Each structure stands twice: as structure tokens, then as C-alpha cells.
Coordinates of C-alpha atoms in Angstrom, one line a residue:
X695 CA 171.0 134.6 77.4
X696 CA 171.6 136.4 80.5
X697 CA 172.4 134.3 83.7
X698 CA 169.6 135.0 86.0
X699 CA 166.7 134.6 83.2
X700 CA 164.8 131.4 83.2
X701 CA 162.9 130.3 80.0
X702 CA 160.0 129.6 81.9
X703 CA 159.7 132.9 83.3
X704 CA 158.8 133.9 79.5
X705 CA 156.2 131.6 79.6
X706 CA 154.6 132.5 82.5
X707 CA 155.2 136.1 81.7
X708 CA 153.4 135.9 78.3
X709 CA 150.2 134.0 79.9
X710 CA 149.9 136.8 82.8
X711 CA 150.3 139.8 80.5
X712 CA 148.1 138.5 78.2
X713 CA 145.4 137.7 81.0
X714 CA 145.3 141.1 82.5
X715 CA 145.5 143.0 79.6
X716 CA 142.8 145.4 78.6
X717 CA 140.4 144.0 75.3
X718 CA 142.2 144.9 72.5
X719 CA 145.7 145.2 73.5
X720 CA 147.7 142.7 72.4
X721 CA 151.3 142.4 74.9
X722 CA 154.6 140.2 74.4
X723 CA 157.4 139.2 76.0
X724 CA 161.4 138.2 75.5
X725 CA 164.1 137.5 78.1
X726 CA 167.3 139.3 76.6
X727 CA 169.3 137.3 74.6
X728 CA 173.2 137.8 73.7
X729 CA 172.7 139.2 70.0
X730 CA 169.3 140.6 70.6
X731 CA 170.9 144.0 68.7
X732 CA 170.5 141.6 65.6
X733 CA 166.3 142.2 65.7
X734 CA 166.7 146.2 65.2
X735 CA 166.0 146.9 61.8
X736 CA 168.9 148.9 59.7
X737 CA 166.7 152.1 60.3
X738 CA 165.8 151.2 63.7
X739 CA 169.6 150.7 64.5
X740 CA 170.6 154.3 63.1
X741 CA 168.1 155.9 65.0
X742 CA 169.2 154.7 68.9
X743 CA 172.0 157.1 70.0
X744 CA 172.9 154.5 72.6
X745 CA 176.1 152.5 71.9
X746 CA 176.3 150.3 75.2
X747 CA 175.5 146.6 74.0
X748 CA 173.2 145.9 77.2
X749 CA 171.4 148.6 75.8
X750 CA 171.3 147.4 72.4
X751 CA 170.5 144.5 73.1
X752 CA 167.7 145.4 75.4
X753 CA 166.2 147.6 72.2
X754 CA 166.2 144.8 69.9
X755 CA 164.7 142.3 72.3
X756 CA 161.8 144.8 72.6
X757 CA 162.0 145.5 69.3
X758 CA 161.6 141.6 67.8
X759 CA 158.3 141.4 70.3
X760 CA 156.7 144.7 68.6
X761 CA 157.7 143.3 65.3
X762 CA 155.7 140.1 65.7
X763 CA 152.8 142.3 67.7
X764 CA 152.4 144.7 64.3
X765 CA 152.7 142.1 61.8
X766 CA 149.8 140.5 63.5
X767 CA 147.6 144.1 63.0
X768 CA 149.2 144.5 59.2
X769 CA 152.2 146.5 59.9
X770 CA 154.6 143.7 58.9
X771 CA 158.5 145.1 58.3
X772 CA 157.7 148.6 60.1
X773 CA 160.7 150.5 61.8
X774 CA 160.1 151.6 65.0
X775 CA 162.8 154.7 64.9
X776 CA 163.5 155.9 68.3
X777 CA 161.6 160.0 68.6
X778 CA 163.5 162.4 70.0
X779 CA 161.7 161.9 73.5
X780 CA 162.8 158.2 73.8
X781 CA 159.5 156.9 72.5
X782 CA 159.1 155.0 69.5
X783 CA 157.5 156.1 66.5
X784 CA 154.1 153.8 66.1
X785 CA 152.4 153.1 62.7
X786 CA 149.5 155.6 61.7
X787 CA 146.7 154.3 63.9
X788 CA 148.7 152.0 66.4
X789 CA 149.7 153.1 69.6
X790 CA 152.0 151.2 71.5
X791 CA 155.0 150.6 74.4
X792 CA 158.1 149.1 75.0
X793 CA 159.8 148.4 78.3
X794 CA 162.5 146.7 79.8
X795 CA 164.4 145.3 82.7
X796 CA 168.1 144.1 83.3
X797 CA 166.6 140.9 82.2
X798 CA 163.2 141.2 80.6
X799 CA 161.4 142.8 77.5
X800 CA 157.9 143.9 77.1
X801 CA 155.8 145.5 74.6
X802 CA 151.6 146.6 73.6
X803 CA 150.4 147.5 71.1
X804 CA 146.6 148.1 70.2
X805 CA 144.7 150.0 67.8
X806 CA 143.6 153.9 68.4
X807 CA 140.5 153.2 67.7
X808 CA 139.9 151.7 70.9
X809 CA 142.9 153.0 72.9
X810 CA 144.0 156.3 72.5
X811 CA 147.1 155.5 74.0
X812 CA 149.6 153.2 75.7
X813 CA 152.2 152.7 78.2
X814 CA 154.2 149.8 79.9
X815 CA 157.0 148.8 82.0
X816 CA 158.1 146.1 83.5
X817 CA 160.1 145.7 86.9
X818 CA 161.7 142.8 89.1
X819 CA 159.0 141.3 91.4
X820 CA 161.2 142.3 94.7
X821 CA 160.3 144.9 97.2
X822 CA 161.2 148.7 95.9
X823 CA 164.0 149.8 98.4
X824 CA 162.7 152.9 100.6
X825 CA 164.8 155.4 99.8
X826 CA 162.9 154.5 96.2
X827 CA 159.8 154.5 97.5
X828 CA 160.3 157.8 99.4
X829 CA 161.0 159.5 95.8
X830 CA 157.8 157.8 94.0
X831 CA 155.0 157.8 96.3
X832 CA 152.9 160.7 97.4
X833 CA 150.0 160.8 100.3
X834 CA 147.3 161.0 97.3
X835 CA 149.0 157.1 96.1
X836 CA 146.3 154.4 97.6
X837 CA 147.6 150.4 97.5
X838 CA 144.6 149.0 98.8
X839 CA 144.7 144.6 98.4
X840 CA 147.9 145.3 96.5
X841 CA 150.7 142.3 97.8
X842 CA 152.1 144.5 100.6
X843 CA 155.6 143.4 99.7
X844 CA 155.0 144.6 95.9
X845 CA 152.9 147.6 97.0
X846 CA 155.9 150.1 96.2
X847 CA 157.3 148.2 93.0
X848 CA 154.1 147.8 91.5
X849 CA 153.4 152.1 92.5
X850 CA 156.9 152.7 90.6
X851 CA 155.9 150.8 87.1
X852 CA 152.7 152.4 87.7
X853 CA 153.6 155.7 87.4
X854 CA 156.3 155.4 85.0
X855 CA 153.7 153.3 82.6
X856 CA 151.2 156.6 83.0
X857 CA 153.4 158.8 82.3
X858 CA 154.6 156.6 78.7
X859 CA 150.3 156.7 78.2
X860 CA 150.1 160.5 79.2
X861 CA 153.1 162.0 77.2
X862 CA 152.1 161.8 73.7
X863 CA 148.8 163.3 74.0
X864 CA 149.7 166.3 77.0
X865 CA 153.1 166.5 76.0
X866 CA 153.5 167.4 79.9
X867 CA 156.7 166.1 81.6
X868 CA 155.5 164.5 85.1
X869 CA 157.8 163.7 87.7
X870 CA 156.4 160.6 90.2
X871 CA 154.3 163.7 92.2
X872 CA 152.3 165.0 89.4
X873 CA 151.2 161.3 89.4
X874 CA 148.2 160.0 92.1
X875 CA 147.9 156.0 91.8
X876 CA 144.6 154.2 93.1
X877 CA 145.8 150.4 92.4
X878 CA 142.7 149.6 94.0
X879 CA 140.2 151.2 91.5
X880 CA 143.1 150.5 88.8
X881 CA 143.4 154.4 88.2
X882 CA 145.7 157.3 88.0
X883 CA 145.6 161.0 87.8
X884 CA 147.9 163.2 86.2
X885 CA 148.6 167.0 88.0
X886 CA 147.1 168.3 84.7
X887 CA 143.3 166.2 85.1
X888 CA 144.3 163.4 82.8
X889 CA 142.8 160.4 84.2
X890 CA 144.2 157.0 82.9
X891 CA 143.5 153.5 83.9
X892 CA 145.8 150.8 84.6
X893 CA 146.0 147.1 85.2
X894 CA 148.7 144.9 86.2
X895 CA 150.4 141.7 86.7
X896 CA 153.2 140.4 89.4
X897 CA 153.9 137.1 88.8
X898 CA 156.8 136.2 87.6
X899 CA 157.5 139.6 87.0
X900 CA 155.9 143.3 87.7
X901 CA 154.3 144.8 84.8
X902 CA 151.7 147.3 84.3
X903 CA 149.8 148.2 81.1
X904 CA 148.8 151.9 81.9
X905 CA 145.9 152.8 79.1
X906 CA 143.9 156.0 77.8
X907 CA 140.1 154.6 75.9
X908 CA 138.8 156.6 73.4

């Protein structure tokens, strides 16, 4: 286990994904272990170019939560091979994310049917350092209530989380500018009209579920 993680961290974690996610979504969590790379599957394994063991690790942790996630929808066994943009490759009618931190993995999965797509990431709950914030946020970005110390961290998974939700069905690469935030409303627009919503969590950690209904 990695030294700063704290087991009840997962806990918590667990209980606030699960109580701001959107119906139908179902989320999980798992600090990184040492010998997380065991929970890839042979194929899984063979199709992550990245040979750096935080990484691997990282991969698998997510990995063994989206494992238990699809099992619980009827995928049980699936191999989430990595696509050539990064993303994995969801079962026929799922859609899904992964994410991760030094410390922390995440993962949502839900059925198209009701969500057309997904995205998530997960962040440390500390202030975004400004030269950061400079690169993510754009005058068209509104925090509103958001924690004013979070404000910026919260903006960053934002945006990454929309553009995990936007990417599969634009195929449009967005930097953080093609991306305008209301965390207030709990929506984001893409430069190319794609309007997605969002919701969010920041205790113990950052995450945001960024999501496209059907």
C-alpha cells in the first residue's frame, strides 16, 4: 500500500462517489496497492504499452474496481484492452471510466441506454497551484458556491472528466479552452456545442463524474 493512503479514505470515498453519482451509474474505488498489476487480465496486461510499475499498478487497481462494476451488469471476466487513444475498450452497451491519482483509483460504469457516455477523474483535495490554474481556466469557467480553496482543483478534474465523456462520441481533441465549466449549474460546454453535465464530490478526495444522457 502506498504510504500516504489511509483505508478509511476508501471508505469514505466509496460512500461520496456513490452519493453524488448520477441514477444509474454505478462508481468504485481502490487505494493502490503494491501488486495491484496482479488484477490486469492476461489480455488487459498485453495491451498497456506502459512498463513503469506505478503505472501498472495504478492500471490494475482501476482495473479490479471495473471488474467487480461489470460483473455486477453481466459482463463478468471481460478485458478492458487499452484503445489506441488511452481509453479502454467497454463491453457492447456499457460505457464507462477509469481514473487515477498517485494514490487513488476510480472507475463508472453505466449502461448506454441511459448514459450515452462517461467520464471520470479523480484528484488530491488540495488547492491547484496557479501557474495550473492559469493553463485550465478560461473567463467563460463560473465556480459559483464551489469550496473556494477547491474551486481550481475541482475546474481541472472537471474538464479533464468532459473531455473522457466528449471523446468517444466527437472524436474532437479539446485542450482545457475548448472547455467552459458552470460548477454551479453542474454543466460544461465543449468548443464544438456538446453540452455535458457533471457532478462531483470533494471529500476525501476530488472526483467528478462528467456524463452525456441519452
Amino acid at each position: 500500500m502506498t504510504p500516504s493512503a489511509d483505508p478509511s479514505e476508501e471508505i469514505a470515498l466509496a460512500r461520496a462517489m456513490a452519493a453524488m453519482a448520477p441514477a444509474g451509474v454505478r462508481t468504485g474505488c481502490r487505494i493502490i496497492r503494491d501488486g495491484d498489476e496482479v488484477h490486469l487480465l492476461p489480455a488487459e496486461a498485453g495491451s498497456i504499452p506502459a512498463r513503469q510499475p506505478a503505472m501498472r499498478r495504478a492500471s490494475g487497481a482501476a482495473r479490479w474496481i471495473a471488474h467487480r462494476l461489470l460483473a455486477d451488469v453481466g459482463f463478468d471476466g471481460f478485458a478492458l484492452l487499452r484503445t489506441p487513444s488511452g481509453a479502454p475498450a467497454w463491453p457492447e452497451g456499457i460505457t464507462g471510466s477509469l481514473a487515477h491519482d498517485d494514490d487513488m483509483a476510480v472507475a463508472a460504469v453505466a449502461p448506454v441506454a441511459g448514459i450515452g457516455s462517461l467520464g471520470i477523474d479523480v484528484e488530491p483535495a488540495l488547492p491547484l497551484p496557479d501557474d495550473i490554474f492559469s493553463l485550465v481556466a478560461i473567463p467563460a469557467d463560473r465556480m459559483g458556491a464551489a469550496d473556494r480553496q477547491l474551486a481550481g482543483r475541482i475546474l481541472f478534474a472537471a474538464k479533464e472528466a468532459v473531455y473522457k465523456a466528449a471523446y468517444p462520441l466527437d472524436r474532437e481533441v479539446l485542450g482545457y479552452e475548448d472547455i467552459a465549466v458552470d460548477l454551479e449549474t453542474g454543466h460544461a460546454t465543449t468548443s464544438i456545442g456538446r453540452k455535458v453535465s457533471i457532478a462531483y464530490c470533494i471529500a476525501p478526495r476530488v472526483v467528478v463524474v462528467a456524463f452525456i444522457a441519452k
